[in-house]
Amino acid sequence: MVAKFKRQYGSGVEPLTHLGQNYMVVDRSLIPEILQILHNEEQFDYCVDLTAVHYPQRDKQFDVVWVLYSFPRNERIRVTTRIADGETLPSSVPIWATTNWLEREVFDMFGIKFDGHPDMKRILLPDGWKGHPLRKDYGILQQDNEWVQINLGIESGQ
Amino acid sequence: MTEPHTLSPLDLATPDKTFLDANELVINMGPQHPATHGVLRVILRLDGEKVMGLECVIGYLHRGVEKIAENRTYTMFNPYVDRMDYVAAVSNGLGYCETVEKLLGVEAPPRAQYIRVILAELNRMASHQLWLGTHALDIGAITPLFYTFRDREEILKIFEKYCGARLTTHAFRIGGLQYEAYDGFEKDVKKFVAFVAPKIDEYEELLTTNRIWVERTKGVGVISAKDAIALGVTGPVLRASGVKWDLRKAQPYANYKNFDFEIPTGQNGDTYDRYLVRMAEFRQSLRIIQQAVDGLPEGPVMAKVPKVMKPPVGEVYHSIEAPKGELGYFIVSDASTQPYRVRVRPPSLVNLQALDVMCRGAMVADVIAVIGTLDIVLGEVDR
């Protein structure tokens, strides 16, 4: 399967294996097509997880990772793409309904927006919160003081 | 009984007009509500007593576990995972330890694997017992709560004797176990298996053919296998919809491949089938515990693990079958002592997402039954 992708898309897809687990690094522009093919043709019918990793030193700061599983094949694969800060991704809610909340969580924690998502808003933090806590430049003791003072009526949550 | 819904999970829009052309009623439930099992807020949109749609508001218990992980060493983060699904702390620890072991390239010795399986299965039973007691209580049956909590106590006593804690056990270490099983561990486990087997029949006698129970659960909160897969639902909820899938069989971890057990499934995907599946899982867990304790090998319980752990650069995803579904850990290492990123894939969060689809067209009272049957723990939903 991966070899087929490689033939078809050339340098846009880089298949890798680490500790016996397969994953591929896919160019941002190929993401909608590849995810669609994985779901429709390669039977990856279950999107296990969607998350991101922040690398502030890189040009393309974020790794966005889809963990996919196929019930018929009993096989897992991860799809990773690299995007810059402020860049958006197409929503995969039409492909896997489960990504609805997962994309909201990625937005909440990293500030990555998904185009075409039915309800792109924060999920764990309150709506008016400033900042995205899982970015590396967000300190572990940092908080939105203004929000805390207005909404909780206390000087600081710490 | 309500008719099974025919909505696809993608059909997120609902009509504004209600059945009688009246305005729809928006009702807030929670976050402080005894039947939401924690701080879950549900905004219900009602037509009379019929649910037209609902929205979950979560995050009230968000503690930033994933952020904490990036600021702790691999060993220091281990106790934190117990605080996610606090009624199945052993399973959380098992998933985390195995993921880090995978990154490090070590494997726990056989004796440790067996003890892990025994404790994890005991914890699965404790989790299901808590679920059964509270779920039945929500629906109006008070008695099962006393029965299940009486028997759950025996499991917690074994945990307490083994590692000193009853709930947030921190039972496992990366590379194996810190403690050898105490003297009489095997005897206690065997005694418990003999004690609890007839008790499960007792629970079933209380509920399985109880007319009120059947009326309140049959045909309630139906989800089809197709919808369940699209929504990423796992665990007993998926199996009750007829999908025979369990990570212990599909992608065996620990040493589950050595044990003989079955995957119970349902057909209708309703609340009653989910109850039956979990009841059957009790018995399968007992089978596994019995086999593990009979075959418990001698030997060390800790593999050779460096004192300062610096796993090589790379990322790994590993998941286990927790009592509530697929619990996954995605860990990125940058070869330092602290993980670069830890992502927890919580079964409760993803299963909770199906609540909307399962409640459409049901009565308000059924929402309580469906929240109960999903078996969510808000500590894990929000992390």
Coordinates of C-alpha atoms in Angstrom, one line a residue:
Chain A
M1 CA 0.0 0.0 0.0
V2 CA 2.7 2.4 1.1
A3 CA 4.7 1.5 -2.0
K4 CA 1.7 2.4 -4.2
F5 CA 1.5 5.8 -2.5
K6 CA 5.2 6.3 -3.0
R7 CA 4.9 5.5 -6.7
Q8 CA 1.9 7.7 -7.2
Y9 CA 2.9 10.8 -5.2
G10 CA 6.7 10.6 -5.2
S11 CA 8.4 12.8 -2.7
G12 CA 5.1 14.1 -1.2
V13 CA 4.9 10.9 0.8
E14 CA 7.6 9.5 3.0
P15 CA 6.9 6.1 4.5
L16 CA 8.8 5.3 7.7
T17 CA 8.9 2.6 10.4
H18 CA 9.9 3.0 14.0
L19 CA 9.8 0.3 16.6
G20 CA 7.7 -1.8 14.2
Q21 CA 5.1 0.8 13.7
N22 CA 4.3 2.2 10.3
Y23 CA 3.8 5.9 9.7
M24 CA 4.1 8.2 6.8
V25 CA 5.0 11.9 6.6
V26 CA 2.7 13.4 4.0
D27 CA 3.0 16.8 2.4
R28 CA 0.3 19.3 3.6
S29 CA -1.2 19.6 0.1
L30 CA -1.8 15.9 -0.3
I31 CA -3.5 15.5 3.1
P32 CA -7.2 15.6 1.9
E33 CA -6.6 13.2 -0.9
I34 CA -4.5 10.7 1.1
L35 CA -6.9 10.6 4.1
Q36 CA -9.8 10.0 1.7
I37 CA -8.0 7.2 -0.1
L38 CA -7.0 5.6 3.2
H39 CA -10.6 5.6 4.3
N40 CA -12.4 4.7 1.1
E41 CA -9.9 2.3 -0.6
E42 CA -7.6 1.1 2.0
Q43 CA -10.4 0.4 4.6
F44 CA -9.0 2.5 7.5
D45 CA -12.5 2.9 8.8
Y46 CA -11.6 3.9 12.4
C47 CA -9.8 7.1 13.3
V48 CA -8.3 6.3 16.7
D49 CA -6.8 9.6 17.5
L50 CA -5.8 13.0 16.2
T51 CA -3.2 15.1 17.9
A52 CA -0.3 17.5 17.3
V53 CA 3.2 18.1 18.5
H54 CA 4.8 21.5 18.7
Y55 CA 8.4 22.1 17.5
P56 CA 9.0 25.9 18.0
Q57 CA 12.5 25.8 16.4
R58 CA 11.3 24.5 13.1
D59 CA 9.9 26.6 10.2
K60 CA 6.9 24.3 10.0
Q61 CA 6.2 24.3 13.7
F62 CA 3.6 21.7 14.0
D63 CA 3.3 18.0 13.5
V64 CA -0.3 16.9 13.1
V65 CA -0.8 13.2 13.6
W66 CA -3.7 11.0 12.7
V67 CA -3.7 7.5 14.2
L68 CA -5.8 5.2 12.0
Y69 CA -6.9 1.6 12.4
S70 CA -8.5 -0.7 9.9
F71 CA -11.0 -3.3 11.3
P72 CA -10.9 -5.6 8.2
R73 CA -7.0 -5.5 8.0
N74 CA -6.3 -5.3 11.8
E75 CA -3.6 -2.8 11.0
R76 CA -2.6 0.6 12.3
I77 CA -1.0 3.4 10.5
R78 CA -0.1 7.0 11.5
V79 CA -0.2 9.9 9.1
T80 CA 1.8 12.9 10.0
T81 CA 1.9 16.2 8.3
R82 CA 4.0 19.4 9.0
I83 CA 2.4 22.8 9.0
A84 CA 3.5 26.3 9.9
D85 CA 1.9 28.4 12.6
G86 CA -1.3 30.0 11.3
E87 CA -1.7 27.4 8.5
T88 CA -5.0 25.5 8.5
L89 CA -6.0 21.9 7.7
P90 CA -9.1 20.5 6.0
S91 CA -11.5 19.0 8.6
S92 CA -11.8 15.2 8.4
V93 CA -15.2 15.2 10.1
P94 CA -16.9 14.1 6.8
I95 CA -14.5 11.1 6.6
W96 CA -14.5 10.1 10.3
A97 CA -17.2 11.6 12.5
T98 CA -15.1 10.9 15.5
T99 CA -12.6 13.7 14.6
N100 CA -15.2 16.3 15.5
W101 CA -14.1 16.6 19.2
L102 CA -10.5 15.6 18.5
E103 CA -10.1 18.5 16.1
R104 CA -11.6 20.8 18.6
E105 CA -9.1 19.6 21.2
V106 CA -6.2 20.2 18.8
F107 CA -7.5 23.7 18.2
D108 CA -8.0 24.3 21.9
M109 CA -4.5 23.1 22.9
F110 CA -2.4 24.2 19.8
G111 CA -4.5 26.8 18.0
I112 CA -4.5 24.9 14.7
K113 CA -7.8 25.5 12.8
F114 CA -9.6 23.0 10.7
D115 CA -11.5 24.3 7.7
G116 CA -15.0 23.1 7.2
H117 CA -15.4 21.9 10.8
P118 CA -19.0 22.1 11.9
D119 CA -18.3 23.8 15.2
M120 CA -14.7 25.0 15.5
K121 CA -14.5 26.2 19.1
R122 CA -12.6 25.4 22.3
I123 CA -13.6 22.1 24.0
L124 CA -11.7 21.8 27.4
L125 CA -10.8 25.4 28.2
P126 CA -13.5 28.2 28.5
D127 CA -14.4 30.0 25.3
G128 CA -12.9 33.4 26.2
W129 CA -9.5 31.9 27.2
K130 CA -6.4 33.4 25.6
G131 CA -3.5 31.2 24.6
H132 CA -3.0 27.5 23.7
P133 CA -1.5 25.6 26.6
L134 CA 0.2 22.7 24.8
R135 CA 2.4 25.0 22.7
K136 CA 6.0 24.8 24.0
D137 CA 6.1 28.6 24.6
Y138 CA 3.2 28.4 27.0
G139 CA 4.7 28.0 30.5
I140 CA 3.4 25.4 32.9
L141 CA 2.4 28.0 35.5
Q142 CA 1.0 30.4 32.9
Q143 CA -2.7 31.2 32.8
D144 CA -5.0 33.8 31.4
N145 CA -5.0 36.1 34.4
E146 CA -7.6 38.5 33.0
W147 CA -10.1 35.6 32.4
V148 CA -9.5 34.3 35.9
Q149 CA -10.0 37.7 37.5
I150 CA -13.2 38.5 35.6
N151 CA -14.8 35.1 35.7
L152 CA -13.7 33.7 39.0
G153 CA -13.3 36.9 41.0
I154 CA -9.9 35.9 42.4
E155 CA -6.5 37.5 41.9
S156 CA -4.8 34.4 40.5
G157 CA -5.5 30.7 40.1
Q158 CA -2.1 29.7 41.3
Chain B
M1 CA -39.5 1.9 24.3
T2 CA -38.3 4.2 21.6
E3 CA -37.8 3.2 18.0
P4 CA -34.2 3.0 16.9
H5 CA -33.0 6.2 15.4
T6 CA -32.0 6.4 11.7
L7 CA -29.8 9.5 11.9
S8 CA -26.4 9.3 10.6
P9 CA -23.8 10.8 12.9
L10 CA -22.9 13.3 10.2
D11 CA -26.3 14.7 10.3
L12 CA -25.5 17.3 12.9
A13 CA -28.3 19.7 12.0
T14 CA -31.7 19.3 13.6
P15 CA -35.0 21.0 12.5
D16 CA -35.9 24.1 14.4
K17 CA -39.6 23.5 14.4
T18 CA -40.8 20.9 16.9
F19 CA -43.4 18.2 16.4
L20 CA -46.3 20.4 17.6
D21 CA -45.0 23.6 16.0
A22 CA -44.1 24.8 19.5
N23 CA -40.8 26.4 20.4
E24 CA -38.2 23.9 21.4
L25 CA -37.2 23.9 25.0
V26 CA -33.5 24.2 25.9
I27 CA -32.7 22.7 29.3
N28 CA -29.4 22.7 31.1
M29 CA -28.4 19.5 32.9
G30 CA -25.3 19.6 35.1
P31 CA -22.4 20.2 35.7
Q32 CA -23.5 19.4 39.2
H33 CA -25.9 16.6 38.7
P34 CA -25.8 13.3 40.5
A35 CA -26.5 11.2 37.4
T36 CA -23.8 12.7 35.2
H37 CA -21.1 10.8 37.2
G38 CA -19.0 13.9 37.7
V39 CA -18.9 17.4 36.3
L40 CA -20.5 16.9 32.9
R41 CA -22.8 19.6 31.5
V42 CA -25.4 18.6 28.9
I43 CA -27.5 21.2 27.1
L44 CA -30.7 19.4 26.0
R45 CA -33.0 20.6 23.2
L46 CA -36.4 19.2 23.8
D47 CA -39.7 18.9 22.1
G48 CA -41.9 18.2 25.1
E49 CA -40.1 15.2 26.6
K50 CA -38.5 14.1 23.4
V51 CA -34.8 14.9 22.9
M52 CA -34.1 16.6 19.6
G53 CA -30.4 17.0 20.2
L54 CA -27.9 17.8 22.8
E55 CA -24.5 19.3 23.3
C56 CA -22.0 18.2 25.9
V57 CA -19.9 20.8 27.6
I58 CA -16.8 19.3 29.1
G59 CA -13.6 20.6 30.6
Y60 CA -14.6 21.2 34.2
L61 CA -12.1 18.7 35.4
H62 CA -9.3 19.7 33.0
R63 CA -6.0 19.5 34.9
G64 CA -3.6 19.6 32.0
V65 CA -2.2 16.1 32.4
E66 CA -0.5 16.2 29.0
K67 CA 1.3 19.5 29.9
I68 CA 2.4 18.1 33.2
A69 CA 3.9 15.1 31.5
E70 CA 6.2 17.4 29.4
N71 CA 7.6 18.8 32.7
R72 CA 8.2 15.5 34.5
T73 CA 10.5 12.6 33.9
Y74 CA 9.1 9.3 32.6
T75 CA 9.1 7.8 36.1
M76 CA 7.7 10.9 37.8
F77 CA 4.7 11.0 35.4
N78 CA 3.7 7.4 36.2
P79 CA 1.5 8.2 39.2
Y80 CA -0.4 10.9 37.3
V81 CA -1.9 8.5 34.9
D82 CA -3.8 6.9 37.8
R83 CA -5.7 10.2 38.2
M84 CA -7.3 10.0 34.8
D85 CA -9.6 7.1 35.0
Y86 CA -9.5 6.8 38.7
V87 CA -11.8 3.8 38.9
A88 CA -9.5 1.8 36.6
A89 CA -6.1 3.2 37.7
V90 CA -4.3 -0.2 37.2
S91 CA -5.3 -0.2 33.4
N92 CA -4.0 3.4 33.0
G93 CA -0.7 2.4 34.6
L94 CA -0.4 -0.7 32.4
G95 CA -0.9 1.3 29.2
Y96 CA 1.6 3.9 30.2
C97 CA 4.3 1.5 31.4
E98 CA 4.0 -0.6 28.3
T99 CA 4.3 2.4 26.0
V100 CA 7.5 3.6 27.7
E101 CA 8.9 0.1 27.7
K102 CA 8.3 0.0 24.0
L103 CA 10.2 3.2 23.6
L104 CA 13.0 1.9 25.7
G105 CA 13.0 -1.5 24.1
V106 CA 12.7 -3.4 27.4
E107 CA 10.2 -6.1 28.3
A108 CA 8.8 -6.9 31.7
P109 CA 9.7 -10.4 33.0
P110 CA 7.1 -13.2 32.7
R111 CA 6.2 -13.2 36.4
A112 CA 5.6 -9.4 36.3
Q113 CA 3.4 -9.9 33.2
Y114 CA 1.2 -12.4 34.9
I115 CA 0.8 -10.3 38.0
R116 CA 0.0 -7.3 35.8
V117 CA -2.7 -9.3 34.0
I118 CA -4.2 -10.5 37.3
L119 CA -4.4 -6.9 38.7
A120 CA -5.6 -5.4 35.5
E121 CA -8.4 -7.9 35.2
L122 CA -9.3 -7.4 38.9
N123 CA -9.5 -3.7 38.1
R124 CA -11.7 -4.4 35.1
M125 CA -14.1 -6.2 37.4
A126 CA -14.0 -3.4 40.0
S127 CA -14.7 -0.8 37.3
H128 CA -17.6 -2.8 35.9
Q129 CA -19.0 -3.3 39.4
L130 CA -18.9 0.4 40.0
W131 CA -20.5 1.0 36.7
L132 CA -23.3 -1.6 37.4
G133 CA -24.0 -0.2 40.8
T134 CA -24.3 3.5 39.8
H135 CA -26.0 2.8 36.4
A136 CA -28.7 0.7 38.2
L137 CA -29.0 3.5 40.8
D138 CA -29.5 6.1 38.1
I139 CA -32.4 4.1 36.6
G140 CA -34.0 3.5 40.0
A141 CA -32.7 0.2 41.3
I142 CA -31.0 0.8 44.6
T143 CA -30.1 -2.7 45.6
P144 CA -27.4 -3.6 43.1
L145 CA -25.3 -0.7 44.4
F146 CA -25.0 -2.4 47.8
Y147 CA -24.2 -5.8 46.2
T148 CA -21.6 -4.5 43.9
F149 CA -19.8 -2.3 46.4
R150 CA -19.7 -5.1 48.9
D151 CA -17.9 -7.3 46.4
R152 CA -15.7 -4.5 45.0
E153 CA -14.4 -4.0 48.5
E154 CA -12.7 -7.4 48.3
I155 CA -10.8 -6.4 45.1
L156 CA -9.8 -3.1 46.8
K157 CA -8.5 -5.1 49.8
I158 CA -6.3 -7.1 47.5
F159 CA -4.9 -3.9 45.9
E160 CA -4.4 -2.4 49.4
K161 CA -2.5 -5.5 50.5
Y162 CA -0.4 -5.5 47.3
C163 CA 0.6 -1.9 47.0
G164 CA -0.9 0.1 49.9
A165 CA -3.4 2.0 47.9
R166 CA -7.0 1.2 47.0
L167 CA -7.9 3.5 44.2
T168 CA -4.9 5.3 42.7
T169 CA -2.7 2.3 43.0
H170 CA 0.5 3.2 41.0
A171 CA 0.8 -0.6 40.9
F172 CA 3.3 -0.9 38.0
R173 CA 6.7 0.5 37.3
I174 CA 8.4 1.0 33.9
G175 CA 10.1 -2.4 33.4
G176 CA 7.9 -4.5 35.7
L177 CA 6.8 -4.2 39.2
Q178 CA 8.3 -2.6 42.3
Y179 CA 6.9 -5.1 44.7
E180 CA 6.9 -8.9 44.6
A181 CA 3.5 -10.2 45.3
Y182 CA 2.9 -10.5 49.1
D183 CA 2.7 -13.8 50.9
G184 CA -0.7 -15.3 50.3
F185 CA -1.4 -13.2 47.2
E186 CA -2.3 -16.3 45.2
K187 CA -4.5 -17.6 48.0
D188 CA -6.3 -14.3 48.2
V189 CA -6.9 -14.1 44.5
K190 CA -8.2 -17.7 44.4
K191 CA -10.4 -17.1 47.4
F192 CA -11.8 -14.0 45.7
V193 CA -12.5 -15.8 42.4
A194 CA -14.4 -18.5 44.3
F195 CA -16.2 -15.8 46.3
V196 CA -17.3 -13.6 43.5
A197 CA -18.4 -16.1 40.8
P198 CA -21.8 -16.8 42.5
K199 CA -22.2 -13.1 43.2
I200 CA -22.3 -12.3 39.5
D201 CA -25.3 -14.7 39.2
E202 CA -26.8 -12.7 42.1
Y203 CA -26.5 -9.4 40.1
E204 CA -28.1 -11.0 37.1
E205 CA -30.9 -12.4 39.2
L206 CA -31.6 -8.9 40.4
L207 CA -31.7 -7.3 36.9
T208 CA -31.6 -9.5 33.8
T209 CA -35.3 -10.5 33.8
N210 CA -36.5 -7.6 36.1
R211 CA -39.4 -6.1 34.2
I212 CA -38.6 -2.5 35.1
W213 CA -35.0 -2.9 34.2
V214 CA -35.8 -4.4 30.8
E215 CA -38.4 -1.7 30.0
R216 CA -36.0 1.0 30.9
T217 CA -33.0 -0.4 28.9
K218 CA -34.3 -2.4 25.9
G219 CA -34.3 -0.3 22.8
V220 CA -32.8 2.7 24.6
G221 CA -29.8 4.5 23.3
V222 CA -29.4 2.3 20.2
I223 CA -26.2 2.8 18.1
S224 CA -25.5 0.7 15.0
A225 CA -22.2 -0.9 14.4
K226 CA -21.6 1.4 11.4
D227 CA -22.3 4.6 13.5
A228 CA -20.2 3.2 16.3
I229 CA -17.2 2.7 14.1
A230 CA -17.6 6.1 12.4
L231 CA -17.7 7.7 15.9
G232 CA -14.7 5.8 17.1
V233 CA -16.6 4.2 19.9
T234 CA -14.7 1.3 21.6
G235 CA -15.0 -1.2 24.4
P236 CA -18.2 -2.8 25.6
V237 CA -20.3 -0.2 23.8
L238 CA -18.8 -1.2 20.4
R239 CA -19.1 -4.9 21.2
A240 CA -22.8 -4.6 22.2
S241 CA -23.4 -3.3 18.7
G242 CA -22.1 -6.6 17.3
V243 CA -18.5 -5.8 16.5
K244 CA -16.3 -8.6 17.8
W245 CA -13.3 -6.5 18.6
D246 CA -11.1 -6.5 21.7
L247 CA -7.5 -5.3 21.7
R248 CA -6.6 -8.2 24.0
K249 CA -7.3 -10.4 21.0
A250 CA -6.8 -8.2 18.0
Q251 CA -3.4 -6.8 19.0
P252 CA -2.4 -8.7 22.1
Y253 CA -0.4 -6.8 24.7
A254 CA 1.1 -7.9 28.0
N255 CA 0.7 -11.7 27.8
Y256 CA -3.0 -12.0 26.9
K257 CA -2.2 -14.3 24.1
N258 CA -1.5 -17.1 26.6
F259 CA -5.0 -17.0 28.0
D260 CA -8.1 -18.6 26.8
F261 CA -11.1 -16.3 26.8
E262 CA -13.9 -15.1 24.6
I263 CA -15.1 -11.8 23.4
P264 CA -18.8 -11.3 24.4
T265 CA -20.9 -9.4 21.9
G266 CA -24.4 -8.1 21.6
Q267 CA -26.7 -7.7 18.6
N268 CA -29.0 -4.7 19.1
G269 CA -26.5 -2.1 20.4
D270 CA -29.0 -0.9 23.1
T271 CA -28.5 -0.3 26.8
Y272 CA -29.7 -3.8 27.7
D273 CA -27.2 -5.4 25.4
R274 CA -24.4 -3.3 26.8
Y275 CA -25.4 -4.5 30.2
L276 CA -25.3 -8.1 29.1
V277 CA -21.9 -7.7 27.4
R278 CA -20.4 -6.3 30.6
M279 CA -22.0 -9.1 32.7
A280 CA -20.4 -11.6 30.3
E281 CA -17.1 -9.7 30.6
F282 CA -17.1 -10.3 34.4
R283 CA -17.1 -14.0 33.8
Q284 CA -14.4 -13.8 31.1
S285 CA -12.2 -11.7 33.5
L286 CA -12.6 -14.4 36.1
R287 CA -11.5 -17.0 33.6
I288 CA -8.4 -15.0 32.8
I289 CA -7.6 -14.4 36.5
Q290 CA -8.0 -18.1 37.3
Q291 CA -5.7 -19.1 34.4
A292 CA -3.1 -16.5 35.4
V293 CA -3.0 -17.4 39.0
D294 CA -2.7 -21.1 38.2
G295 CA 0.1 -20.5 35.8
L296 CA 2.0 -17.9 37.8
P297 CA 5.7 -18.5 37.1
E298 CA 8.5 -17.8 39.5
G299 CA 11.3 -15.4 38.7
P300 CA 12.2 -11.7 38.9
V301 CA 9.6 -9.0 38.6
M302 CA 11.7 -6.2 37.3
A303 CA 13.6 -6.0 34.0
K304 CA 17.0 -4.2 33.8
V305 CA 16.0 -0.6 33.3
P306 CA 18.4 2.3 33.5
K307 CA 18.0 4.6 36.6
V308 CA 17.9 7.6 34.4
M309 CA 15.7 6.9 31.4
K310 CA 16.5 8.5 28.1
P311 CA 14.6 6.7 25.4
P312 CA 16.1 7.1 21.9
V313 CA 14.5 9.8 19.6
G314 CA 11.2 8.6 18.1
E315 CA 7.5 8.4 18.6
V316 CA 5.3 5.4 19.5
Y317 CA 1.6 4.8 19.8
H318 CA 0.5 1.9 22.0
S319 CA -3.0 1.1 23.3
I320 CA -4.6 -1.3 25.6
E321 CA -8.2 -2.5 26.2
A322 CA -9.1 -0.6 29.3
P323 CA -12.5 -1.4 30.9
K324 CA -14.0 1.5 29.0
G325 CA -12.5 1.0 25.6
E326 CA -9.2 1.7 23.7
L327 CA -6.8 3.6 25.9
G328 CA -3.9 4.8 23.9
Y329 CA -0.7 6.6 24.6
F330 CA 1.3 8.5 22.0
I331 CA 4.7 9.5 23.3
V332 CA 7.3 11.5 21.5
S333 CA 10.9 11.2 22.9
D334 CA 13.7 13.7 22.2
A335 CA 16.3 11.5 24.0
S336 CA 16.1 13.6 27.1
T337 CA 14.8 12.5 30.6
Q338 CA 11.4 14.1 30.0
P339 CA 9.0 13.1 27.3
Y340 CA 8.7 15.7 24.6
R341 CA 5.0 15.1 24.2
V342 CA 2.5 12.6 25.8
R343 CA -0.9 12.3 24.3
V344 CA -3.5 10.2 26.0
R345 CA -6.3 8.8 23.8
P346 CA -9.1 8.5 26.4
P347 CA -11.9 6.0 25.7
S348 CA -14.4 8.0 27.7
L349 CA -13.9 11.2 25.7
V350 CA -14.5 9.5 22.4
N351 CA -17.4 7.4 23.6
L352 CA -19.1 10.4 25.1
Q353 CA -19.2 12.0 21.7
A354 CA -21.7 9.3 20.7
L355 CA -24.2 10.5 23.4
D356 CA -25.9 13.0 20.9
V357 CA -26.5 10.3 18.3
M358 CA -27.7 7.8 20.9
C359 CA -30.1 10.2 22.6
R360 CA -31.9 11.7 19.5
G361 CA -35.5 10.8 19.7
A362 CA -35.4 9.4 23.2
M363 CA -37.1 10.7 26.3
V364 CA -35.4 12.9 28.9
A365 CA -35.3 10.1 31.4
D366 CA -33.4 7.9 28.8
V367 CA -30.6 10.4 28.7
I368 CA -29.7 9.4 32.2
A369 CA -29.7 5.7 31.2
V370 CA -27.5 6.4 28.2
I371 CA -25.0 8.5 30.2
G372 CA -24.8 5.6 32.6
T373 CA -24.5 2.9 29.9
L374 CA -21.6 4.7 28.3
D375 CA -19.6 4.3 31.5
I376 CA -17.7 7.6 31.4
V377 CA -15.3 8.9 33.9
L378 CA -15.0 12.6 33.8
G379 CA -11.4 12.5 35.1
E380 CA -10.5 10.8 31.9
V381 CA -12.7 12.9 29.6
D382 CA -11.1 16.1 30.7
R383 CA -7.7 14.9 31.8

